[in-house]
N, CA, C and O atoms as a DFTB+ gen file, in Angstrom:
692 C
 N C O
     1  1       0.690      -1.037       0.122
     2  2       0.053       0.086       0.079
     3  2       0.966       1.280      -0.040
     4  3       0.786       2.225      -0.809
     5  1       1.918       1.139       0.764
     6  2       2.741       2.394       0.886
     7  2       3.567       2.601      -0.436
     8  3       3.961       3.688      -0.857
     9  1       3.754       1.423      -0.992
    10  2       4.521       1.662      -2.233
    11  2       3.622       2.203      -3.264
    12  3       4.166       2.942      -4.084
    13  1       2.274       1.977      -3.404
    14  2       1.417       2.432      -4.231
    15  2       1.223       3.811      -4.308
    16  3       1.219       4.444      -5.363
    17  1       1.034       4.363      -2.989
    18  2       1.079       5.773      -2.489
    19  2       2.183       6.516      -3.018
    20  3       1.940       7.484      -3.738
    21  1       3.476       6.162      -2.732
    22  2       4.566       6.453      -3.157
    23  2       4.693       6.676      -4.688
    24  3       5.143       7.733      -5.130
    25  1       4.330       5.769      -5.403
    26  2       4.309       5.581      -6.819
    27  2       3.266       6.683      -7.485
    28  3       3.546       7.468      -8.391
    29  1       2.130       6.560      -6.880
    30  2       1.242       7.741      -7.287
    31  2       1.515       8.893      -7.128
    32  3       1.200       9.713      -7.990
    33  1       2.254       9.311      -5.841
    34  2       2.638      10.635      -5.522
    35  2       3.827      11.001      -6.607
    36  3       3.956      12.172      -6.965
    37  1       4.657      10.006      -7.098
    38  2       5.699      10.196      -8.104
    39  2       5.302      10.552      -9.391
    40  3       5.839      11.464     -10.020
    41  1       4.233       9.758      -9.878
    42  2       3.486      10.068     -11.039
    43  2       2.822      11.399     -11.034
    44  3       2.804      12.143     -12.015
    45  1       2.302      11.652      -9.938
    46  2       1.627      13.202     -10.008
    47  2       2.727      14.264     -10.265
    48  3       2.656      15.170     -11.095
    49  1       3.767      14.006      -9.410
    50  2       4.963      14.903      -9.570
    51  2       5.474      15.035     -11.010
    52  3       5.575      16.104     -11.613
    53  1       5.772      13.871     -11.470
    54  2       6.305      14.116     -13.015
    55  2       5.160      14.583     -13.821
    56  3       5.523      15.364     -14.701
    57  1       3.918      14.357     -13.798
    58  2       2.944      14.845     -14.778
    59  2       2.996      16.444     -14.523
    60  3       3.087      17.243     -15.455
    61  1       2.934      16.803     -13.245
    62  2       2.728      18.378     -12.944
    63  2       4.022      19.129     -13.702
    64  3       3.912      20.112     -14.436
    65  1       5.146      18.515     -13.396
    66  2       6.381      19.007     -14.070
    67  2       6.348      19.089     -15.599
    68  3       6.901      20.040     -16.151
    69  1       5.716      18.120     -16.327
    70  2       5.725      17.920     -17.558
    71  2       4.760      19.250     -18.148
    72  3       5.160      19.911     -19.107
    73  1       3.756      19.483     -17.619
    74  2       2.801      20.488     -17.941
    75  2       3.543      21.903     -17.823
    76  3       3.360      22.763     -18.684
    77  1       4.351      22.105     -16.771
    78  2       4.976      23.340     -16.819
    79  2       5.979      23.598     -18.019
    80  3       6.151      24.672     -18.596
    81  1       6.667      22.265     -18.300
    82  2       7.613      22.470     -19.492
    83  2       6.817      22.836     -20.706
    84  3       7.203      23.670     -21.524
    85  1       5.728      22.201     -20.786
    86  2       4.822      22.530     -22.069
    87  2       4.524      23.895     -22.142
    88  3       4.673      24.498     -23.205
    89  1       4.098      24.475     -21.079
    90  2       3.602      25.959     -20.960
    91  2       4.757      26.860     -21.405
    92  3       4.538      27.819     -22.145
    93  1       6.100      26.535     -20.920
    94  2       7.256      27.203     -21.409
    95  2       7.540      27.239     -23.004
    96  3       7.898      28.267     -23.578
    97  1       7.354      26.083     -23.608
    98  2       7.546      25.836     -25.042
    99  2       7.148      26.896     -25.909
   100  3       7.851      27.033     -26.910
   101  1       6.135      27.724     -25.757
   102  2       5.839      28.666     -26.639
   103  2       6.477      29.693     -26.890
   104  3       5.904      30.710     -26.500
   105  1       7.738      29.901     -27.542
   106  2       8.695      30.924     -27.401
   107  2       8.170      32.338     -28.279
   108  3       8.852      33.359     -28.362
   109  1       6.940      32.175     -28.849
   110  2       6.265      33.396     -29.622
   111  2       5.525      34.193     -28.696
   112  3       5.375      35.391     -28.938
   113  1       4.960      33.586     -27.482
   114  2       4.171      34.265     -26.752
   115  2       4.493      35.525     -26.158
   116  3       5.496      35.518     -25.443
   117  1       3.880      36.600     -26.286
   118  2       4.314      37.916     -25.906
   119  2       5.030      38.774     -26.850
   120  3       5.306      39.954     -26.636
   121  1       5.301      38.149     -27.852
   122  2       6.174      38.765     -28.886
   123  2       4.948      39.819     -29.785
   124  3       3.782      39.472     -29.970
   125  1       5.517      41.064     -30.228
   126  2       4.646      42.039     -30.846
   127  2       5.255      42.282     -32.102
   128  3       6.477      42.402     -32.197
   129  1       4.437      42.369     -33.137
   130  2       4.716      42.599     -34.639
   131  2       3.665      43.344     -35.323
   132  3       2.488      43.412     -34.970
   133  1       4.236      43.925     -36.391
   134  2       3.383      44.782     -37.274
   135  2       3.364      43.697     -38.595
   136  3       2.263      43.329     -39.003
   137  1       4.339      43.302     -39.112
   138  2       4.640      42.365     -40.096
   139  2       5.107      41.070     -39.697
   140  3       6.055      40.995     -38.916
   141  1       4.517      39.986     -40.170
   142  2       5.148      38.621     -39.604
   143  2       6.604      38.344     -39.870
   144  3       7.249      37.604     -39.127
   145  1       7.167      38.979     -41.007
   146  2       8.729      38.725     -41.090
   147  2       9.530      39.491     -40.031
   148  3      10.759      39.420     -40.053
   149  1       8.851      40.267     -39.042
   150  2       9.362      40.716     -37.906
   151  2       9.729      39.666     -36.920
   152  3      10.709      39.866     -36.203
   153  1       8.909      38.351     -36.786
   154  2       9.260      37.507     -36.049
   155  2       9.954      36.348     -36.596
   156  3       9.402      35.483     -37.276
   157  1      11.442      36.370     -36.206
   158  2      12.298      35.446     -37.025
   159  2      12.032      33.916     -37.129
   160  3      12.593      33.286     -38.026
   161  1      11.104      33.220     -36.153
   162  2      10.643      31.887     -36.134
   163  2       9.581      31.958     -37.368
   164  3       9.470      30.833     -37.854
   165  1       8.986      32.659     -37.851
   166  2       7.734      32.792     -38.760
   167  2       8.105      33.759     -39.941
   168  3       7.229      34.348     -40.574
   169  1       9.462      33.897     -40.211
   170  2      10.025      34.998     -41.250
   171  2       9.543      34.115     -42.612
   172  3       9.026      34.861     -43.444
   173  1       9.594      32.752     -43.012
   174  2       9.381      32.407     -44.213
   175  2       7.863      31.718     -44.190
   176  3       7.550      30.940     -45.091
   177  1       7.043      32.005     -43.237
   178  2       5.717      31.649     -43.449
   179  2       4.848      32.413     -44.333
   180  3       5.066      33.617     -44.468
   181  1       3.878      31.843     -44.958
   182  2       3.164      32.728     -45.854
   183  2       1.819      33.107     -45.182
   184  3       1.240      32.194     -44.595
   185  1       1.243      34.343     -45.191
   186  2       0.198      34.793     -44.598
   187  2      -1.089      33.987     -45.306
   188  3      -0.980      33.747     -46.509
   189  1      -2.091      33.634     -44.730
   190  2      -3.308      32.819     -45.543
   191  2      -4.550      33.611     -45.150
   192  3      -5.360      34.106     -45.933
   193  1      -4.575      33.654     -43.942
   194  2      -5.994      34.270     -43.521
   195  2      -6.082      34.809     -42.222
   196  3      -5.310      34.320     -41.397
   197  1      -6.987      35.874     -41.776
   198  2      -7.159      36.409     -40.400
   199  2      -8.573      36.668     -40.220
   200  3      -9.237      37.197     -41.111
   201  1      -9.085      36.300     -39.050
   202  2     -10.425      36.685     -38.711
   203  2     -10.453      37.427     -37.279
   204  3      -9.656      37.186     -36.372
   205  1     -11.366      38.247     -37.230
   206  2     -11.584      38.816     -35.904
   207  2     -12.555      38.202     -34.821
   208  3     -13.572      37.671     -35.267
   209  1     -12.414      38.206     -33.789
   210  2     -13.062      37.568     -32.877
   211  2     -14.112      38.669     -32.185
   212  3     -13.783      39.837     -31.979
   213  1     -15.267      38.187     -31.896
   214  2     -16.270      39.062     -31.535
   215  2     -15.993      38.944     -29.874
   216  3     -16.369      37.925     -29.295
   217  1     -15.341      39.993     -29.154
   218  2     -14.854      39.964     -27.800
   219  2     -16.098      39.705     -26.858
   220  3     -17.133      40.372     -26.868
   221  1     -15.810      38.581     -26.012
   222  2     -16.861      37.954     -25.087
   223  2     -18.277      38.128     -25.832
   224  3     -19.224      38.685     -25.276
   225  1     -18.334      37.668     -26.981
   226  2     -19.542      37.252     -27.596
   227  2     -20.319      38.639     -28.239
   228  3     -21.369      38.506     -28.868
   229  1     -19.772      39.813     -28.043
   230  2     -20.364      41.061     -28.231
   231  2     -19.895      41.556     -29.506
   232  3     -18.683      41.714     -29.650
   233  1     -20.738      41.839     -30.506
   234  2     -20.423      42.390     -31.617
   235  2     -20.149      43.933     -31.502
   236  3     -20.872      44.755     -30.939
   237  1     -18.908      44.172     -32.177
   238  2     -18.494      45.525     -31.906
   239  2     -17.754      46.108     -33.120
   240  3     -17.469      45.295     -33.999
   241  1     -17.445      47.225     -33.282
   242  2     -16.658      47.660     -34.563
   243  2     -15.231      47.859     -33.825
   244  3     -14.267      48.195     -34.513
   245  1     -15.105      47.683     -32.626
   246  2     -13.831      47.897     -31.849
   247  2     -13.084      46.374     -31.545
   248  3     -12.753      46.084     -30.395
   249  1     -12.909      45.655     -32.424
   250  2     -12.439      44.332     -32.424
   251  2     -10.963      44.501     -31.743
   252  3     -10.185      45.386     -32.097
   253  1     -10.677      43.565     -30.744
   254  2      -9.488      43.494     -30.082
   255  2      -8.624      42.165     -30.215
   256  3      -7.406      42.084     -30.062
   257  1      -9.449      41.207     -30.510
   258  2      -8.704      40.026     -30.674
   259  2      -8.754      39.302     -32.112
   260  3      -9.835      39.412     -32.690
   261  1      -7.984      38.749     -32.619
   262  2      -8.258      37.988     -33.783
   263  2      -7.378      36.776     -33.938
   264  3      -6.474      36.526     -33.141
   265  1      -7.665      36.029     -34.987
   266  2      -6.734      34.846     -35.162
   267  2      -6.184      34.872     -36.702
   268  3      -6.923      34.996     -37.679
   269  1      -4.901      34.748     -36.748
   270  2      -4.262      34.750     -38.140
   271  2      -3.676      33.259     -38.388
   272  3      -3.302      32.477     -37.515
   273  1      -3.687      33.085     -39.594
   274  2      -3.294      31.768     -40.167
   275  2      -2.108      31.859     -40.992
   276  3      -2.274      32.620     -41.945
   277  1      -0.817      31.256     -40.919
   278  2       0.207      31.358     -41.663
   279  2       0.607      29.860     -42.270
   280  3       0.177      28.881     -41.660
   281  1       1.301      29.693     -43.281
   282  2       1.450      28.430     -43.902
   283  2       2.994      28.106     -44.246
   284  3       3.695      29.037     -44.640
   285  1       3.479      26.971     -44.126
   286  2       4.772      26.750     -44.652
   287  2       5.030      25.256     -44.907
   288  3       4.907      24.528     -43.922
   289  1       5.332      24.750     -45.946
   290  2       5.453      23.478     -46.238
   291  2       4.806      22.503     -45.379
   292  3       5.446      21.829     -44.571
   293  1       3.264      22.393     -45.573
   294  2       2.343      21.417     -45.031
   295  2       2.122      21.801     -43.512
   296  3       1.574      20.988     -42.767
   297  1       2.599      23.196     -42.986
   298  2       2.526      23.268     -41.605
   299  2       1.818      24.688     -41.501
   300  3       2.248      25.666     -42.113
   301  1       0.682      24.724     -40.663
   302  2      -0.100      25.690     -40.322
   303  2       0.196      26.075     -38.984
   304  3       0.309      25.262     -38.068
   305  1       0.349      27.576     -38.835
   306  2       0.535      28.368     -37.386
   307  2      -0.692      29.093     -37.358
   308  3      -1.107      29.797     -38.278
   309  1      -1.257      28.893     -36.261
   310  2      -2.571      29.941     -36.016
   311  2      -2.379      30.483     -34.653
   312  3      -2.187      29.842     -33.620
   313  1      -2.460      31.748     -34.809
   314  2      -1.989      32.713     -33.703
   315  2      -3.170      33.446     -33.385
   316  3      -3.908      34.023     -34.183
   317  1      -3.303      33.355     -31.906
   318  2      -4.362      34.203     -31.187
   319  2      -3.510      35.522     -30.965
   320  3      -2.443      35.467     -30.353
   321  1      -3.989      36.661     -31.459
   322  2      -3.294      37.803     -31.016
   323  2      -4.292      38.933     -30.570
   324  3      -5.501      38.891     -30.798
   325  1      -3.735      39.806     -30.000
   326  2      -4.308      40.964     -29.366
   327  2      -3.925      42.256     -30.130
   328  3      -2.753      42.634     -30.151
   329  1      -4.889      42.914     -30.740
   330  2      -4.702      44.070     -31.459
   331  2      -4.203      45.311     -30.712
   332  3      -4.945      45.761     -29.839
   333  1      -3.239      45.812     -30.909
   334  2      -2.805      46.966     -30.240
   335  2      -2.606      48.110     -31.082
   336  3      -1.752      48.119     -31.969
   337  1      -3.531      49.283     -30.779
   338  2      -3.729      50.392     -31.617
   339  2      -2.594      51.404     -30.771
   340  3      -2.627      51.592     -29.555
   341  1      -1.645      51.970     -31.673
   342  2      -0.630      52.900     -31.453
   343  2      -1.059      54.231     -31.402
   344  3      -2.259      54.429     -31.216
   345  1      -0.215      55.284     -31.547
   346  2      -0.804      56.658     -31.701
   347  2      -0.862      56.821     -33.280
   348  3      -1.757      57.529     -33.742
   349  1      -0.048      56.266     -34.048
   350  2      -0.137      56.227     -35.577
   351  2      -1.157      55.262     -35.947
   352  3      -1.604      54.493     -35.096
   353  1      -1.583      55.241     -37.222
   354  2      -2.728      54.323     -37.699
   355  2      -2.359      52.782     -37.672
   356  3      -3.172      51.896     -37.936
   357  1      -1.083      52.574     -37.336
   358  2      -0.680      51.259     -37.512
   359  2      -1.254      50.446     -36.431
   360  3      -1.513      50.995     -35.359
   361  1      -1.467      49.253     -36.595
   362  2      -2.020      48.358     -35.670
   363  2      -0.796      47.098     -35.451
   364  3      -0.282      46.484     -36.386
   365  1      -0.496      46.900     -34.048
   366  2       0.411      45.887     -33.943
   367  2      -0.285      44.678     -33.455
   368  3      -1.451      44.802     -33.080
   369  1       0.228      43.653     -33.419
   370  2      -0.186      42.352     -32.809
   371  2       0.589      41.791     -31.867
   372  3       1.767      41.500     -32.074
   373  1      -0.059      41.587     -30.690
   374  2       0.615      40.774     -29.667
   375  2       0.223      39.462     -29.653
   376  3      -0.985      39.241     -29.725
   377  1       1.093      38.420     -29.565
   378  2       1.017      37.072     -29.829
   379  2       0.438      36.643     -28.324
   380  3       1.089      37.004     -27.343
   381  1      -0.614      35.981     -28.168
   382  2      -1.044      35.518     -26.875
   383  2      -0.889      33.974     -26.774
   384  3      -0.615      33.424     -25.707
   385  1      -1.063      33.356     -27.855
   386  2      -1.044      31.799     -27.895
   387  2      -0.947      31.383     -29.245
   388  3      -1.307      32.235     -30.058
   389  1      -0.506      30.162     -29.760
   390  2      -0.412      29.680     -30.946
   391  2      -0.566      28.078     -31.063
   392  3      -0.147      27.351     -30.162
   393  1      -1.138      27.608     -32.125
   394  2      -0.899      26.219     -32.182
   395  2      -0.547      25.798     -33.720
   396  3      -0.886      26.482     -34.686
   397  1       0.057      24.786     -33.795
   398  2       0.407      24.335     -35.178
   399  2      -0.220      22.973     -35.586
   400  3      -0.278      21.972     -34.872
   401  1      -0.658      23.101     -36.804
   402  2      -1.495      22.055     -37.477
   403  2      -0.727      21.481     -38.494
   404  3      -0.220      22.251     -39.309
   405  1      -0.539      20.251     -38.609
   406  2       0.322      19.667     -39.783
   407  2      -0.454      18.534     -40.255
   408  3      -1.401      18.103     -39.597
   409  1      -0.090      18.022     -41.384
   410  2      -0.443      16.754     -42.036
   411  2      -1.960      16.678     -42.327
   412  3      -2.572      15.610     -42.322
   413  1      -2.487      17.792     -42.562
   414  2      -3.924      18.034     -43.014
   415  2      -4.052      17.055     -44.103
   416  3      -3.197      16.880     -44.971
   417  1      -5.254      16.381     -44.001
   418  2      -5.620      15.196     -45.281
   419  2      -6.352      16.024     -46.349
   420  3      -6.938      17.059     -46.027
   421  1      -6.326      15.598     -47.567
   422  2      -6.652      16.169     -48.781
   423  2      -8.003      16.866     -48.499
   424  3      -8.169      18.016     -48.905
   425  1      -8.966      16.224     -47.828
   426  2     -10.343      16.460     -47.748
   427  2     -10.629      17.377     -46.335
   428  3     -11.749      17.656     -45.906
   429  1      -9.513      17.716     -45.811
   430  2      -9.428      18.758     -44.511
   431  2      -9.222      20.163     -44.834
   432  3      -8.375      20.494     -45.664
   433  1     -10.017      21.082     -44.166
   434  2      -9.649      22.353     -44.026
   435  2      -9.596      22.872     -42.687
   436  3      -9.928      22.208     -41.705
   437  1      -9.148      24.147     -42.641
   438  2      -9.104      24.848     -41.433
   439  2     -10.100      26.026     -41.447
   440  3     -10.000      26.991     -42.205
   441  1     -11.103      25.843     -40.502
   442  2     -12.166      26.777     -40.182
   443  2     -11.881      27.949     -39.301
   444  3     -11.625      27.559     -38.162
   445  1     -11.833      29.321     -39.433
   446  2     -11.291      30.200     -38.609
   447  2     -12.737      31.056     -38.254
   448  3     -13.300      31.649     -39.174
   449  1     -13.207      31.079     -37.104
   450  2     -14.223      31.925     -36.483
   451  2     -15.277      32.012     -37.290
   452  3     -15.808      33.115     -37.423
   453  1     -15.828      30.787     -38.042
   454  2     -16.893      30.732     -38.731
   455  2     -17.853      29.598     -38.364
   456  3     -18.679      29.149     -39.158
   457  1     -17.684      29.148     -37.060
   458  2     -18.331      27.926     -36.610
   459  2     -19.313      28.271     -35.563
   460  3     -19.240      29.373     -35.019
   461  1     -20.284      27.366     -35.218
   462  2     -21.376      27.413     -34.404
   463  2     -21.284      26.459     -33.496
   464  3     -20.623      25.453     -33.754
   465  1     -21.984      26.619     -32.176
   466  2     -21.978      25.470     -31.157
   467  2     -23.654      25.348     -30.955
   468  3     -24.318      26.283     -30.509
   469  1     -24.160      24.207     -31.305
   470  2     -25.660      24.054     -31.007
   471  2     -26.483      25.321     -31.666
   472  3     -27.466      25.832     -31.131
   473  1     -25.882      25.759     -32.981
   474  2     -26.693      26.611     -34.008
   475  2     -26.388      28.209     -33.514
   476  3     -27.011      29.160     -33.986
   477  1     -25.454      28.330     -32.609
   478  2     -25.374      29.656     -32.003
   479  2     -23.803      30.136     -32.460
   480  3     -22.863      29.410     -32.138
   481  1     -23.610      31.139     -33.071
   482  2     -22.232      31.741     -33.764
   483  2     -21.349      31.751     -32.619
   484  3     -21.756      32.190     -31.544
   485  1     -20.101      31.277     -32.768
   486  2     -19.030      31.438     -32.001
   487  2     -17.746      31.558     -32.471
   488  3     -17.025      30.583     -32.685
   489  1     -17.346      32.968     -32.685
   490  2     -16.248      33.329     -33.323
   491  2     -14.930      32.792     -32.655
   492  3     -13.857      32.839     -33.257
   493  1     -15.047      32.310     -31.457
   494  2     -13.699      32.044     -30.757
   495  2     -13.420      30.556     -31.117
   496  3     -12.604      29.960     -30.414
   497  1     -14.089      29.827     -32.265
   498  2     -13.788      28.428     -32.409
   499  2     -13.083      28.290     -33.878
   500  3     -13.457      28.727     -34.966
   501  1     -11.855      27.476     -33.497
   502  2     -11.005      27.062     -34.703
   503  2     -11.291      25.552     -35.057
   504  3     -11.225      24.739     -34.135
   505  1     -11.585      25.145     -36.257
   506  2     -11.739      23.876     -36.251
   507  2     -10.992      23.213     -37.592
   508  3     -10.610      23.931     -38.516
   509  1     -10.845      21.918     -37.592
   510  2     -10.147      21.205     -38.602
   511  2     -11.459      20.415     -39.139
   512  3     -12.066      19.712     -38.331
   513  1     -11.930      20.514     -40.527
   514  2     -13.192      20.211     -40.927
   515  2     -13.209      19.361     -42.194
   516  3     -12.684      19.833     -43.203
   517  1     -13.760      18.167     -42.231
   518  2     -13.516      17.416     -43.634
   519  2     -14.598      18.312     -44.421
   520  3     -15.624      18.799     -43.946
   521  1     -14.080      18.418     -45.842
   522  2     -14.785      19.157     -46.697
   523  2     -15.127      18.569     -48.083
   524  3     -15.647      19.227     -48.984
   525  1     -14.764      17.188     -48.171
   526  2     -14.736      16.647     -49.550
   527  2     -16.233      16.476     -50.077
   528  3     -17.066      15.930     -49.352
   529  1     -16.546      16.920     -51.272
   530  2     -17.782      16.692     -51.832
   531  2     -18.941      17.109     -51.019
   532  3     -19.967      16.430     -51.058
   533  1     -18.857      18.308     -50.187
   534  2     -20.131      18.693     -49.504
   535  2     -20.749      19.728     -50.050
   536  3     -20.049      20.655     -50.460
   537  1     -22.086      19.792     -50.166
   538  2     -22.917      20.749     -50.533
   539  2     -23.628      21.443     -49.617
   540  3     -24.352      22.380     -49.953
   541  1     -23.487      21.045     -48.354
   542  2     -24.194      21.588     -47.354
   543  2     -23.725      23.122     -46.927
   544  3     -22.552      23.453     -47.106
   545  1     -24.550      23.913     -46.438
   546  2     -24.280      25.220     -46.114
   547  2     -23.266      25.306     -44.852
   548  3     -22.525      26.269     -44.656
   549  1     -23.346      24.110     -43.992
   550  2     -22.713      23.909     -42.783
   551  2     -22.101      22.771     -42.757
   552  3     -22.810      21.784     -42.955
   553  1     -20.636      22.555     -42.513
   554  2     -20.002      21.464     -42.407
   555  2     -20.065      20.944     -40.981
   556  3     -19.823      21.728     -40.063
   557  1     -20.367      19.704     -40.737
   558  2     -20.366      19.092     -39.448
   559  2     -19.504      17.833     -39.086
   560  3     -19.651      17.191     -38.046
   561  1     -18.632      17.572     -40.019
   562  2     -17.647      16.582     -39.743
   563  2     -16.426      17.029     -39.408
   564  3     -15.528      17.145     -40.242
   565  1     -16.257      17.387     -37.857
   566  2     -15.167      18.300     -37.216
   567  2     -14.205      16.967     -36.745
   568  3     -14.621      15.991     -36.120
   569  1     -13.047      17.154     -37.136
   570  2     -11.909      16.378     -36.897
   571  2     -11.293      16.741     -35.615
   572  3     -10.916      15.903     -34.796
   573  1     -11.185      18.228     -35.435
   574  2     -10.624      18.707     -34.129
   575  2     -11.029      20.044     -33.899
   576  3     -11.323      20.712     -34.890
   577  1     -11.093      20.509     -32.887
   578  2     -11.632      21.846     -32.427
   579  2     -10.803      22.534     -31.472
   580  3     -10.152      21.785     -30.744
   581  1     -10.660      23.791     -31.287
   582  2     -10.185      24.548     -30.423
   583  2     -10.985      25.872     -29.847
   584  3     -11.778      26.410     -30.621
   585  1     -10.861      26.268     -28.896
   586  2     -11.423      27.610     -28.567
   587  2     -10.328      28.587     -28.348
   588  3      -9.531      28.346     -27.442
   589  1     -10.192      29.629     -29.045
   590  2      -9.378      30.755     -28.789
   591  2     -10.025      31.729     -27.803
   592  3     -10.749      32.663     -28.149
   593  1      -9.695      31.422     -26.534
   594  2     -10.316      32.297     -25.600
   595  2      -9.784      33.533     -25.202
   596  3      -8.690      33.673     -24.655
   597  1     -10.540      34.387     -25.474
   598  2     -10.262      36.040     -25.504
   599  2     -10.053      36.476     -24.144
   600  3      -9.342      37.453     -23.908
   601  1     -10.604      35.841     -23.268
   602  2     -10.644      36.327     -21.791
   603  2      -9.166      35.825     -21.241
   604  3      -8.488      36.660     -20.642
   605  1      -8.715      34.669     -21.400
   606  2      -7.341      34.194     -20.796
   607  2      -6.116      34.221     -21.869
   608  3      -4.943      34.132     -21.506
   609  1      -6.496      34.346     -23.164
   610  2      -5.589      34.533     -24.058
   611  2      -4.953      33.168     -24.409
   612  3      -3.797      33.091     -24.826
   613  1      -5.745      32.107     -24.226
   614  2      -5.137      30.620     -24.502
   615  2      -5.916      30.110     -25.804
   616  3      -7.059      30.489     -26.059
   617  1      -5.343      29.397     -26.445
   618  2      -6.182      28.477     -27.201
   619  2      -6.211      26.986     -26.620
   620  3      -5.258      26.232     -26.426
   621  1      -7.454      26.794     -26.417
   622  2      -7.669      25.492     -25.623
   623  2      -8.388      24.316     -26.484
   624  3      -9.436      24.517     -27.100
   625  1      -7.825      23.275     -26.465
   626  2      -8.493      21.892     -27.270
   627  2      -9.943      21.834     -26.791
   628  3     -10.163      22.051     -25.600
   629  1     -10.959      21.554     -27.634
   630  2     -12.315      21.241     -27.275
   631  2     -12.327      19.645     -27.266
   632  3     -11.887      19.056     -28.253
   633  1     -12.764      19.013     -26.296
   634  2     -12.939      17.587     -26.335
   635  2     -14.122      17.234     -26.912
   636  3     -14.135      16.370     -27.788
   637  1     -15.463      17.967     -26.419
   638  2     -16.685      17.386     -26.940
   639  2     -17.014      18.222     -28.258
   640  3     -17.181      19.440     -28.197
   641  1     -17.105      17.463     -29.528
   642  2     -17.220      18.273     -30.704
   643  2     -18.528      18.008     -31.160
   644  3     -18.728      18.208     -32.359
   645  1     -19.635      17.526     -30.339
   646  2     -20.842      17.460     -30.602
   647  2     -21.398      18.793     -30.679
   648  3     -21.061      19.645     -29.857
   649  1     -22.401      19.089     -31.799
   650  2     -23.036      20.328     -31.759
   651  2     -22.254      21.404     -32.463
   652  3     -22.769      22.498     -32.691
   653  1     -20.876      21.079     -32.852
   654  2     -20.065      22.190     -33.614
   655  2     -20.303      21.911     -35.159
   656  3     -20.299      20.781     -35.647
   657  1     -20.510      23.078     -35.856
   658  2     -20.629      22.903     -37.224
   659  2     -19.916      24.298     -37.816
   660  3     -19.811      25.290     -37.094
   661  1     -19.515      24.282     -38.968
   662  2     -18.725      25.451     -39.352
   663  2     -19.438      25.886     -40.790
   664  3     -20.082      25.041     -41.411
   665  1     -19.319      26.997     -41.199
   666  2     -19.537      27.568     -42.439
   667  2     -18.965      26.945     -43.727
   668  3     -17.744      26.919     -43.886
   669  1     -19.789      26.451     -44.635
   670  2     -18.895      25.999     -45.836
   671  2     -18.792      27.134     -46.662
   672  3     -19.777      27.691     -47.148
   673  1     -17.560      27.516     -46.844
   674  2     -17.163      28.887     -47.569
   675  2     -17.489      28.497     -49.005
   676  3     -17.638      29.436     -49.787
   677  1     -17.610      27.387     -49.425
   678  2     -17.665      26.982     -50.887
   679  2     -19.214      26.810     -51.294
   680  3     -19.606      26.668     -52.453
   681  1     -20.052      26.846     -50.114
   682  2     -21.554      26.536     -50.426
   683  2     -21.954      27.722     -51.474
   684  3     -21.641      28.910     -51.403
   685  1     -22.724      27.069     -52.451
   686  2     -23.477      27.832     -53.566
   687  2     -22.525      28.383     -54.637
   688  3     -22.932      29.314     -55.332
   689  1     -21.260      27.874     -54.836
   690  2     -20.162      28.326     -55.624
   691  2     -20.221      27.344     -56.798
   692  3     -19.401      27.425     -57.713
């Protein structure tokens, strides 16, 4: 019994340490940029898309958070960023969190800020969605999804994908 408790304590300790290391690995967190080539780690990435998040679910013309998508050789980097307005008209971006998505299958796409949960729009959802031969207005074959949480500045995996669907941007074309 004593051995079991010792092993359990040791396992919890190891797991806790592992989480802390993972937290530290995001070397982009906190960096500020106007152009992506200002960030050495992303210098050769190509900008693909950007969407703004309705802050705390409220529609506003003063958008504060966005998600940008960059691509390089089969790897997508998605950045949750805070928009910082300076004295000039330039807007800088502060990186709050990032995720990397790689090895998308031919029938998979990334959907930014165009998803719903149980029929209610939620611009904080990022999803990998199956898109092959789909004529529906909304795509509901969600492979993986995350929430870009504008309150705590983190991109968090969503475990329960039930009820999530995303706009089919090819619908009607």
